XYZ file of C-alpha atoms in Angstrom:
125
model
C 118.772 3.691 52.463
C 115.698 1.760 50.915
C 116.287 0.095 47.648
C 112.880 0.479 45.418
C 112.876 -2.005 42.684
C 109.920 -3.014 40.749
C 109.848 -6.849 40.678
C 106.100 -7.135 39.958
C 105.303 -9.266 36.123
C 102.776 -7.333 35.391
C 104.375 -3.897 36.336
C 107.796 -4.970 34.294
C 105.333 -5.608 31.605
C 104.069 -2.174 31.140
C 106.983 -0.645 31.787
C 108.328 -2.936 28.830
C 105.024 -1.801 26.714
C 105.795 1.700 27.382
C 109.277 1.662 25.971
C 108.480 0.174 23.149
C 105.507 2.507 22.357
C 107.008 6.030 23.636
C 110.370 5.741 21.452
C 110.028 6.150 18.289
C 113.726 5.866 17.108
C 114.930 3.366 14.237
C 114.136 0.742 14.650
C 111.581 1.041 17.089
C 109.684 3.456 15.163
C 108.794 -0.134 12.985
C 107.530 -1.870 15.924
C 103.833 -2.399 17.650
C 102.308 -3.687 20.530
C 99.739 -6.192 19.827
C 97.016 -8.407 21.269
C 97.458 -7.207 24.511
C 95.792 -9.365 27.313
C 95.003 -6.296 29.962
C 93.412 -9.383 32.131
C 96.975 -11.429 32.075
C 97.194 -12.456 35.238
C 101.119 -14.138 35.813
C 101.570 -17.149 36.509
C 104.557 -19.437 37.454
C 104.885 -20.840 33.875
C 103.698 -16.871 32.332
C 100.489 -16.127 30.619
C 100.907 -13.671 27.620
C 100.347 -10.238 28.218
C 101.553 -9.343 24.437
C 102.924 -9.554 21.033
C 105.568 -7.436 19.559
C 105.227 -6.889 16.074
C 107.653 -5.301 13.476
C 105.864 -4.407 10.417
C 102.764 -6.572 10.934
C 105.106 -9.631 11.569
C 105.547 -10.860 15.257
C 109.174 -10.849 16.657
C 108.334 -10.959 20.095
C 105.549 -12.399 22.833
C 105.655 -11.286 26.379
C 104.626 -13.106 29.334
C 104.183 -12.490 32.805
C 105.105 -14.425 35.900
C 104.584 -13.074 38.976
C 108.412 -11.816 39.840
C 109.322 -11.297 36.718
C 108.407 -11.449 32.524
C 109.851 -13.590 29.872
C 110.339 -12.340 26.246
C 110.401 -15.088 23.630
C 112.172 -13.307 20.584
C 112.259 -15.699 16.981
C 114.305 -12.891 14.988
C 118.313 -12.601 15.419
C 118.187 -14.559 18.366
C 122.162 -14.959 18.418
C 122.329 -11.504 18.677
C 119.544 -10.887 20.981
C 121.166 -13.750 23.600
C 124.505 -12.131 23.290
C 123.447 -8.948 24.086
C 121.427 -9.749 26.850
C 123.928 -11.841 28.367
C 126.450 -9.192 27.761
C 123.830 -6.864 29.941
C 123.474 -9.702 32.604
C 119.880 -10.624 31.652
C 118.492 -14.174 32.208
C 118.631 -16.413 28.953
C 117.888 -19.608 27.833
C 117.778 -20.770 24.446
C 114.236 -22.743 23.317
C 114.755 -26.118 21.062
C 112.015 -25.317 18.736
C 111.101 -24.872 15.133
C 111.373 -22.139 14.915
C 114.148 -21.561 17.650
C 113.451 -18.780 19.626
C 115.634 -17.164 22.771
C 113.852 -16.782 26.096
C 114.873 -13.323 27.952
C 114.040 -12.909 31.539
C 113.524 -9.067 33.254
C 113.484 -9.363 36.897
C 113.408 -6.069 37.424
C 112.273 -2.421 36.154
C 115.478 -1.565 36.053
C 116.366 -3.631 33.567
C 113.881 -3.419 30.752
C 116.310 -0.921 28.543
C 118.317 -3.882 28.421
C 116.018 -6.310 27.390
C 115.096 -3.479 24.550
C 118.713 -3.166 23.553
C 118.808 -7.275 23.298
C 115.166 -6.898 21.136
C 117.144 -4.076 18.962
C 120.121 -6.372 18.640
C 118.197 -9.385 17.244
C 115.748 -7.090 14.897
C 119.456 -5.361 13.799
C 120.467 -8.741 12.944
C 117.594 -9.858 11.128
């Protein structure tokens, strides 16, 4: 049996963009998807494809890399790196002010549960 996965950045990306645009359930009815880059071309260190935004403020940015995409969330990011370790995601916590929580999706698959980490940090905020 073949496995297909999508492992392509910039494919997770849009499949991320289209989640978050096609629901429109509380609280993702509140969010947007903002200065998108349709040139982004990943990178090894990510280029941002996108901005989340929740009410006109950012909670999000999106980056691809070329296996993969990193969300950098700056709203309830205890909650948001609980959940997503809770769903197995990739995360790192970023030292900076303000401190943000890095999410990794490596995988189609897996972008509900990078958008049930983003619900748990907006939730929490």
């Amino acid at each position: 049996m073949v496995e297909d996965r999508t492992t392509d950045g910039v494919r997770i990306a849009q499949l991320l963009s289209s989640e978050l645009d096609g629901r429109e359930d509380p609280p993702l009815d509140s969010l947007a998807v903002v200065n998108a880059n349709r040139d982004a071309e990943p990178t090894e260190d990510g280029t941002l494809a996108y901005e989340v935004e929740r009410n006109g403020e950012r909670v999000a940015s999106v980056f691809v890399h070329p296996d993969r995409i990193r969300m950098e969330l700056t709203d309830g990011i205890e909650s948001a790196e609980r959940t997503a370790r809770e769903a197995d995601l990739l995360v790192r916590p970023k030292a900076v002010e303000p401190p943000r929580v890095l999410i990794f999706v490596e995988q189609g698959a897996h972008v509900k549960r990078a958008v049930d980490a983003l619900i748990a940090g907006l939730d929490a905020s």
